[in-house]
Amino acid sequence: MDKQFCVYILASKRNGTLYLGVTSQLATRVWQHKSKVVEGFSAKYGVDKLVDFEAHGCAETAIVREKQLKKRRRAWKMTNCVPFGHGPRPDSTQYCQTGEYLPGRLHVTHRFVAHPAAGESRRGTFFACEFLLGPVRSMSWTELDTVEQSAGARSADFLGICLPRSFGAPEAEWRAVRHGAGVLDARNRQLLSLIGGDRVAFLHGMITNDVKRSTAGKGVYAALLTIQGRIVSDLYVYALADRLLLDVPAWRRQAVREALDHFIIADDVEFEETDLAPLLAIEGPDAADVLAAAAGQAPGEPAPFDHSEITIAGVSARCVAVSQTGEPGFRLLGRPGDAAELWRRLSAAGALPVGLDALNVLRLEAGIPWHGVDMDAETLVMETGLETAISFNKGCYLGQEVVERVAARGHVNRKLCGLVGDGEVPPPGAPLLHHDREAGHLTSAAHSPALGRVIALGYVERTSWAPGTVLRAGRQHLTITALPFYRRGD
């Protein structure tokens, strides 16, 4: 198989049979490789066939003999944790326990109890599991994976990309970024390269922010919209002398390219394959000092999205001033084969390894939404609060009429809000109730070490989004509050 995918499944023991259901967001990819899934599971876990299991929210499922589950589970090391990224459906509650990542093995990542809807007879304990089916291109084992594993990485799939979830101590990783410097795997992002004499004018007319003002060495944060004003993807644009680099979430790269390709007709512009990719990020108040120690030169005080070439131990990389945590931050773009050496040098200079669990908390504290988690192709850009990605005086672009209409009206019907509370972390997708009436839903939640409280992002209707409004998510009470939750220097 020339393509990889990391399959998340839901498992339910019922009538002596274990039902495995592929989570809905990967169902399309799984269906395309259905025979490989059956073959892979059958060889390792005795899968008999794929069956329809829509009642539990799964597009495809597999049946595994219960005795094999019991045999496998004895080898799984279980620890308490809060689920990240992939969770069960909104009507499922009571998360607990995770297993370590084992490449090419089935393992438990979450366990929860699903309460069936009225009239639904199926119930019981469910397990969210992962099966890595390879070999793969984007998730093939690299030298960087070896270096990360030696540092204690426990990896997991995040929207189709396998990245370190933690290095054993998420709160210590959080402290490294808030009080020192942390190095993070940036392979959850990819680049597109746009060349041609009309590249600037073309892209300027496509995305929400002003590209024409970005001279070589400058950059901008923007979004690509549909004509209905919905978000194809948010992205960063870096201007070079002969090209524009588009830095996009890895799972949106193809969607962005196809959306832009559709409008390239007579323009002198085309996509060119590039051997560069986002490799690593350095985040924290000491990030610049770490870079200076590793590269032998300080990055200075660049404006947001400024970028330049640096050399670390003979390895060239493009250093971009961009933060995903609310702290000073930099992203290194380079050749994938150089990532491991850059990691070693940054670690030797004082950066501590940081995984997705800590990053999720850090970006939530900074009020930064993630595409695929807090916004998707059905979200209006004006609902997200990403005004910094929009120029309101640049002229026409895809979706501009909708953006201008909303701006003239003065509000949207719902928007992404910050919420704080105490107690257990509510699950993503949980309905938000105001006076027992549904007023929105959660998209992300975590415990914040900075506040010592639960923080969350969620979409809330206009009648309920005033700061101080108390909403309910299950038995949890959450209060609307201004974003960000954390601001450096406060």
PDB file of N, CA and C in Angstrom, residues 27 47 49 70 75 79 130 166 171 253 315 322 325 327 364-365 410 440:
ATOM      1  N   ALA A  27     -13.631   7.845   7.764  1.00  0.00           N
ATOM      2  CA  ALA A  27     -14.386   6.811   7.067  1.00  0.00           C
ATOM      3  C   ALA A  27     -14.104   6.811   5.572  1.00  0.00           C
ATOM      4  N   VAL A  47     -10.052 -10.265  12.197  1.00  0.00           N
ATOM      5  CA  VAL A  47     -11.242  -9.598  11.681  1.00  0.00           C
ATOM      6  C   VAL A  47     -11.934 -10.505  10.678  1.00  0.00           C
ATOM      7  N   LYS A  49     -14.968  -9.501   8.903  1.00  0.00           N
ATOM      8  CA  LYS A  49     -15.523  -8.710   7.807  1.00  0.00           C
ATOM      9  C   LYS A  49     -15.829  -7.309   8.305  1.00  0.00           C
ATOM     10  N   LYS A  70      -9.127  -9.709  24.952  1.00  0.00           N
ATOM     11  CA  LYS A  70      -8.659  -9.953  26.311  1.00  0.00           C
ATOM     12  C   LYS A  70      -7.165 -10.249  26.328  1.00  0.00           C
ATOM     13  N   ALA A  75      -1.432  -6.705  27.733  1.00  0.00           N
ATOM     14  CA  ALA A  75      -0.137  -6.090  27.434  1.00  0.00           C
ATOM     15  C   ALA A  75      -0.216  -4.567  27.380  1.00  0.00           C
ATOM     16  N   THR A  79      -2.986   4.386  31.659  1.00  0.00           N
ATOM     17  CA  THR A  79      -2.757   5.543  32.528  1.00  0.00           C
ATOM     18  C   THR A  79      -3.889   6.529  32.336  1.00  0.00           C
ATOM     19  N   GLU A 130      -6.626   2.565  18.063  1.00  0.00           N
ATOM     20  CA  GLU A 130      -5.901   3.028  16.888  1.00  0.00           C
ATOM     21  C   GLU A 130      -5.184   1.853  16.248  1.00  0.00           C
ATOM     22  N   SER A 166       3.034  13.371  23.814  1.00  0.00           N
ATOM     23  CA  SER A 166       3.717  13.907  24.988  1.00  0.00           C
ATOM     24  C   SER A 166       5.076  13.247  25.103  1.00  0.00           C
ATOM     25  N   GLU A 171       2.577  18.615  31.835  1.00  0.00           N
ATOM     26  CA  GLU A 171       2.608  19.874  32.582  1.00  0.00           C
ATOM     27  C   GLU A 171       4.018  20.459  32.619  1.00  0.00           C
ATOM     28  N   ARG A 253      -3.891  20.738   2.887  1.00  0.00           N
ATOM     29  CA  ARG A 253      -3.021  21.089   1.765  1.00  0.00           C
ATOM     30  C   ARG A 253      -3.694  20.823   0.428  1.00  0.00           C
ATOM     31  N   VAL A 315      23.448  23.335   8.692  1.00  0.00           N
ATOM     32  CA  VAL A 315      22.139  23.046   8.104  1.00  0.00           C
ATOM     33  C   VAL A 315      21.391  24.353   7.879  1.00  0.00           C
ATOM     34  N   VAL A 322       6.648  33.158  14.120  1.00  0.00           N
ATOM     35  CA  VAL A 322       5.227  32.840  14.252  1.00  0.00           C
ATOM     36  C   VAL A 322       5.033  32.038  15.527  1.00  0.00           C
ATOM     37  N   THR A 325       1.396  29.743  20.694  1.00  0.00           N
ATOM     38  CA  THR A 325       1.203  29.558  22.132  1.00  0.00           C
ATOM     39  C   THR A 325       0.966  30.856  22.891  1.00  0.00           C
ATOM     40  N   GLU A 327       3.387  32.938  23.293  1.00  0.00           N
ATOM     41  CA  GLU A 327       4.752  33.302  23.662  1.00  0.00           C
ATOM     42  C   GLU A 327       5.534  33.644  22.395  1.00  0.00           C
ATOM     43  N   LEU A 364      -4.893  26.827  23.585  1.00  0.00           N
ATOM     44  CA  LEU A 364      -6.192  27.173  24.152  1.00  0.00           C
ATOM     45  C   LEU A 364      -6.072  28.380  25.068  1.00  0.00           C
ATOM     46  N   GLU A 365      -5.053  28.399  25.921  1.00  0.00           N
ATOM     47  CA  GLU A 365      -4.848  29.549  26.800  1.00  0.00           C
ATOM     48  C   GLU A 365      -4.665  30.822  25.991  1.00  0.00           C
ATOM     49  N   GLY A 410     -22.924  44.023  11.618  1.00  0.00           N
ATOM     50  CA  GLY A 410     -22.365  44.230  12.944  1.00  0.00           C
ATOM     51  C   GLY A 410     -22.238  42.986  13.793  1.00  0.00           C
ATOM     52  N   GLY A 440     -25.425  26.407  21.957  1.00  0.00           N
ATOM     53  CA  GLY A 440     -24.164  26.220  21.259  1.00  0.00           C
ATOM     54  C   GLY A 440     -23.546  24.879  21.596  1.00  0.00           C
TER      55      GLY A 440
END
